[in-house]
mmCIF file of C-alpha atoms in Angstrom:
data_model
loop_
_atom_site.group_PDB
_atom_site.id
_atom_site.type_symbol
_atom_site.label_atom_id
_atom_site.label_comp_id
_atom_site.label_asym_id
_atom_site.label_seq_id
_atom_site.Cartn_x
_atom_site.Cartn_y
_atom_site.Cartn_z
ATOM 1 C CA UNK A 6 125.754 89.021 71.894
ATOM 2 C CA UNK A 7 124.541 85.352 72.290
ATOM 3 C CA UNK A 8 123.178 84.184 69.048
ATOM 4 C CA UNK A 9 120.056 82.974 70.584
ATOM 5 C CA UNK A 10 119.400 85.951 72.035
ATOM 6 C CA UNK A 11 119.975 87.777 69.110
ATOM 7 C CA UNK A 12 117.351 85.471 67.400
ATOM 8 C CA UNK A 13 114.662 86.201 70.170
ATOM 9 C CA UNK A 14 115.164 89.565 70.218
ATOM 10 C CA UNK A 15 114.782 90.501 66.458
ATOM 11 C CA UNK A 16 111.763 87.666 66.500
ATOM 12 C CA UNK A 17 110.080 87.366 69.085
ATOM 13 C CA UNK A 18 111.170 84.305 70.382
ATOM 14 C CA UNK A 19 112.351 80.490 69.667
ATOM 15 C CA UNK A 20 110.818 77.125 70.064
ATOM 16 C CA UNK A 21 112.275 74.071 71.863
ATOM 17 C CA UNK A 22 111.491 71.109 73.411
ATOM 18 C CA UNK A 23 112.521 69.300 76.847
ATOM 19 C CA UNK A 24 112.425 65.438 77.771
ATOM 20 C CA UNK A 25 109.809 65.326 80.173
ATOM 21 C CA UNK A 26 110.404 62.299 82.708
ATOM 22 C CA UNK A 27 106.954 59.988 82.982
ATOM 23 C CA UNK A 28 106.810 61.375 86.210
ATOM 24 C CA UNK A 29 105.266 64.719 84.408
ATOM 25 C CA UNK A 30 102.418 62.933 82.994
ATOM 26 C CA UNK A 31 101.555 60.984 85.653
ATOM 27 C CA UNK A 32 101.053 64.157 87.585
ATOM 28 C CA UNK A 33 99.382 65.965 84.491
ATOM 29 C CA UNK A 34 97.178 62.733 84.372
ATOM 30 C CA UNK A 35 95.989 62.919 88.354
ATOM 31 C CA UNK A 36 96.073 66.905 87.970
ATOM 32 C CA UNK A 37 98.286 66.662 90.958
ATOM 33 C CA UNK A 38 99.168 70.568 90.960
ATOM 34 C CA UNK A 39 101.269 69.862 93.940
ATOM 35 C CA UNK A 40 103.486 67.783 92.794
ATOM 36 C CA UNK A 41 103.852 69.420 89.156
ATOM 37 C CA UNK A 42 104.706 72.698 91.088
ATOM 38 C CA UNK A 43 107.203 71.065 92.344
ATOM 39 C CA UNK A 44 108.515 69.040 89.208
ATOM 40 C CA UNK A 45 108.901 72.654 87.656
ATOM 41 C CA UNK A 46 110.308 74.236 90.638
ATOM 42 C CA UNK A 47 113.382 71.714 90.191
ATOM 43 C CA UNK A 48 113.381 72.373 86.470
ATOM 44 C CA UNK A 49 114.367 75.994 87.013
ATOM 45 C CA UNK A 50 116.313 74.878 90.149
ATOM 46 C CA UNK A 51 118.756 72.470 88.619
ATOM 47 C CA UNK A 52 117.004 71.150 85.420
ATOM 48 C CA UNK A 53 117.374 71.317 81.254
ATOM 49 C CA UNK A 54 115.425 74.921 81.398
ATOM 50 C CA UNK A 55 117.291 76.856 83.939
ATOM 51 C CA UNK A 56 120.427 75.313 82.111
ATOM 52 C CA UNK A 57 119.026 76.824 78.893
ATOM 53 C CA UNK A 58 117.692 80.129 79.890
ATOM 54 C CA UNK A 59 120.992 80.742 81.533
ATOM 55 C CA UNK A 60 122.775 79.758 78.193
ATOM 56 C CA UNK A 61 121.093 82.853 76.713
ATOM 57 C CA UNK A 62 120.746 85.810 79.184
ATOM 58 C CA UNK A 63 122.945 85.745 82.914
ATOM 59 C CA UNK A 64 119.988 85.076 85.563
ATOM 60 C CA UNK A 65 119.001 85.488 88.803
ATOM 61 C CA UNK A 66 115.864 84.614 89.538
ATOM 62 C CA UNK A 67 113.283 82.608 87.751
ATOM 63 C CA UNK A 68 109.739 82.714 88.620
ATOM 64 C CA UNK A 69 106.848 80.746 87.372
ATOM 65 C CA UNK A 70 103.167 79.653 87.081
ATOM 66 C CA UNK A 71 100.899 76.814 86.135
ATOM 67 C CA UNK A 72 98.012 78.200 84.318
ATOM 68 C CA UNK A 73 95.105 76.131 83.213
ATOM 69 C CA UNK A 74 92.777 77.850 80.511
ATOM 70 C CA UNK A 75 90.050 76.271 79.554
ATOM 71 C CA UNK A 76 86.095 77.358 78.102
ATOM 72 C CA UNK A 77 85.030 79.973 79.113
ATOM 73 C CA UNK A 78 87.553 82.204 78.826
ATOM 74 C CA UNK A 79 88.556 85.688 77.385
ATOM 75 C CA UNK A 80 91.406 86.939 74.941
ATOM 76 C CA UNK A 81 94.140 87.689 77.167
ATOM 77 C CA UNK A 82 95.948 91.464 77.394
ATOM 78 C CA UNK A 83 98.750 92.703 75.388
ATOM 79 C CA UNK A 84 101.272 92.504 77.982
ATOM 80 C CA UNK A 85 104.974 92.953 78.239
ATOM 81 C CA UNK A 86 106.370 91.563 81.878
ATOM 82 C CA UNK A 87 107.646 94.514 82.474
ATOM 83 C CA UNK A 88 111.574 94.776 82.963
ATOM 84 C CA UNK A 89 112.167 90.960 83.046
ATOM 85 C CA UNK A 90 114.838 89.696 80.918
ATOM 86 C CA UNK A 91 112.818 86.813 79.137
ATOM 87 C CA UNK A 92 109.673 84.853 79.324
ATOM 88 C CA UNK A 93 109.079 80.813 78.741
ATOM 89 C CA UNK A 94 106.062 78.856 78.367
ATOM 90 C CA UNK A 95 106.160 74.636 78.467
ATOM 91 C CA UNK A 96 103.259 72.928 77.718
ATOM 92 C CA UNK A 97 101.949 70.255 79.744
ATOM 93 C CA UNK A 98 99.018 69.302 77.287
ATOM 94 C CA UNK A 99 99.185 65.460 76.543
ATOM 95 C CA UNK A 100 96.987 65.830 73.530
ATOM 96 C CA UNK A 101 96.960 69.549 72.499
ATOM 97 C CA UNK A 102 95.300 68.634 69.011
ATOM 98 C CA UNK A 103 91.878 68.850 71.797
ATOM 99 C CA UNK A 104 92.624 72.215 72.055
ATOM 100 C CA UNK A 105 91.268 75.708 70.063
ATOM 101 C CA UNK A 106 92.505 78.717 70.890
ATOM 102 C CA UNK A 107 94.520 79.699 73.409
ATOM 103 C CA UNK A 108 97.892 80.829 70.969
ATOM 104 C CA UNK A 109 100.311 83.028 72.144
ATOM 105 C CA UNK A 110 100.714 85.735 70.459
ATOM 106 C CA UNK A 111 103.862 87.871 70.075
ATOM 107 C CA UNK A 112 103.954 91.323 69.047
ATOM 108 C CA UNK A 113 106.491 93.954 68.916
ATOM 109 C CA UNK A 114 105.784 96.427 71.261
ATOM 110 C CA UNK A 115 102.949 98.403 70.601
ATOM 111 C CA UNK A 116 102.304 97.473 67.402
ATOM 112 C CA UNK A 117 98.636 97.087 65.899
ATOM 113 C CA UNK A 118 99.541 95.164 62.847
ATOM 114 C CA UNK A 119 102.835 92.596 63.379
ATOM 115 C CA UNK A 120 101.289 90.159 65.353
ATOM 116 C CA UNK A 121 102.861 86.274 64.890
ATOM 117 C CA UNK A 122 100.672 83.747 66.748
ATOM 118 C CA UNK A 123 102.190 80.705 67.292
ATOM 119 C CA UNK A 124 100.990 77.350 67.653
ATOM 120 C CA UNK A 125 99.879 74.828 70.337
ATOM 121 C CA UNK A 126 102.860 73.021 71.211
ATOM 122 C CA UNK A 127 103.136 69.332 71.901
ATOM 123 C CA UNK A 128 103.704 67.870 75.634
ATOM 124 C CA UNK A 129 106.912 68.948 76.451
ATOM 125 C CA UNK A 130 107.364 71.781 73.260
ATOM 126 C CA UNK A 131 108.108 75.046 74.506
ATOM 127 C CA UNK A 132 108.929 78.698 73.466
ATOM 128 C CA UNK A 133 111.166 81.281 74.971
ATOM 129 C CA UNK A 134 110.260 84.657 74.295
ATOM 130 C CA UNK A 135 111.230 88.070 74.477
ATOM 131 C CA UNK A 136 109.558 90.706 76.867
ATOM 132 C CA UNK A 137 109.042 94.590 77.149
ATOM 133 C CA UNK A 138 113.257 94.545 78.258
ATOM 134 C CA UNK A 139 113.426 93.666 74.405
ATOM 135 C CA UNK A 140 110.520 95.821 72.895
ATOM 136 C CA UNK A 141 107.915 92.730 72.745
ATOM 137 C CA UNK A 142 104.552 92.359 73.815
ATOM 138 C CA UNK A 143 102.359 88.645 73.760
ATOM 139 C CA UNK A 144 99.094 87.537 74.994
ATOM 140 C CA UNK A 145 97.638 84.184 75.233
ATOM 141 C CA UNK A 146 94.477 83.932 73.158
ATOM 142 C CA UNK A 147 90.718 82.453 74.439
ATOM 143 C CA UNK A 148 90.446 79.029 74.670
ATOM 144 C CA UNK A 149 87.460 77.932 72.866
ATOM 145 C CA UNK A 150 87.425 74.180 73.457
ATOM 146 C CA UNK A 151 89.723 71.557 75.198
ATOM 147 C CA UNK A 152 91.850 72.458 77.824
ATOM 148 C CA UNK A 153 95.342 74.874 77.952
ATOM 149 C CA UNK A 154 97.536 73.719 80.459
ATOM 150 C CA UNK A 155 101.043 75.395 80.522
ATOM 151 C CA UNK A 156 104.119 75.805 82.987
ATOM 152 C CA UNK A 157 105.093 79.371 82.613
ATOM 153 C CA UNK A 158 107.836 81.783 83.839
ATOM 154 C CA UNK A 159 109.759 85.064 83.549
ATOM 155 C CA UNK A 160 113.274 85.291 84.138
ATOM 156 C CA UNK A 161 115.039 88.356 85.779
#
């Protein structure tokens, strides 16, 4: 079993961090959602993450999401992406110190009482995490101030 995945699986998941071209900001700057869409489409087409998701788990298919959060919002759901192999979130926030709230938290599944919430990640940070495949649920909690921008995905 790869040792990564190992790691993800008995904790929830591991943290990372890509070298986002100036190209990124720039669009995270203009809030140019077309052309970040497209910046992460060739990420997971060709880039550093589809390169490192596929050194963990074999892949198919990768999917993903930009999600802005941002006051006011609600606690997300306990969730477990159903029979996808892993889940990734990147964060696009240029100065996430702005930020309260909106943690993900990890929790194996069903479980009232483990719950790990991790931290706002710098520009570029991100985690890969296990999913209900693995026994592991996460939410994203309410942002209370500041703005949550992320590039998220599942892989199958």
């Amino acid at each position: 079993m790869n040792q990564d995945f190992s790691h993800i699986s008995k904790n929830g998941y591991i943290k990372e961090k890509l070298n986002l071209e100036n190209c990124w900001i720039e669009a995270v700057e203009a809030q140019n959602w077309q052309t970040l869409d497209q910046l992460c489409f060739q990420m997971l087409k060709n880039g550093d993450l589809r390169k490192r998701l596929s050194k963990i788990v074999n892949i198919s298919q990768v999917e993903h999401i930009l999600s802005l959060r941002e006051e006011p919002d609600e606690e997300g759901i306990w969730h477990d992406d159903g029979s996808r192999k892993l889940a990734f979130s990147v964060s696009l926030n240029l100065v996430p110190q702005s930020i309260t709230g909106g943690q993900l938290e990890m929790r194996p599944m069903n479980s009232k009482e483990n719950i790990t919430t991790l931290e706002n990640l710098e520009f570029g940070e991100y985690y890969i995490f296990a999913t209900g495949q693995n026994h592991w649920q996460h939410r994203t909690k309410a942002v209370r101030s500041g703005k949550r921008l992320v590039f998220a995905g599942w892989c199958t």
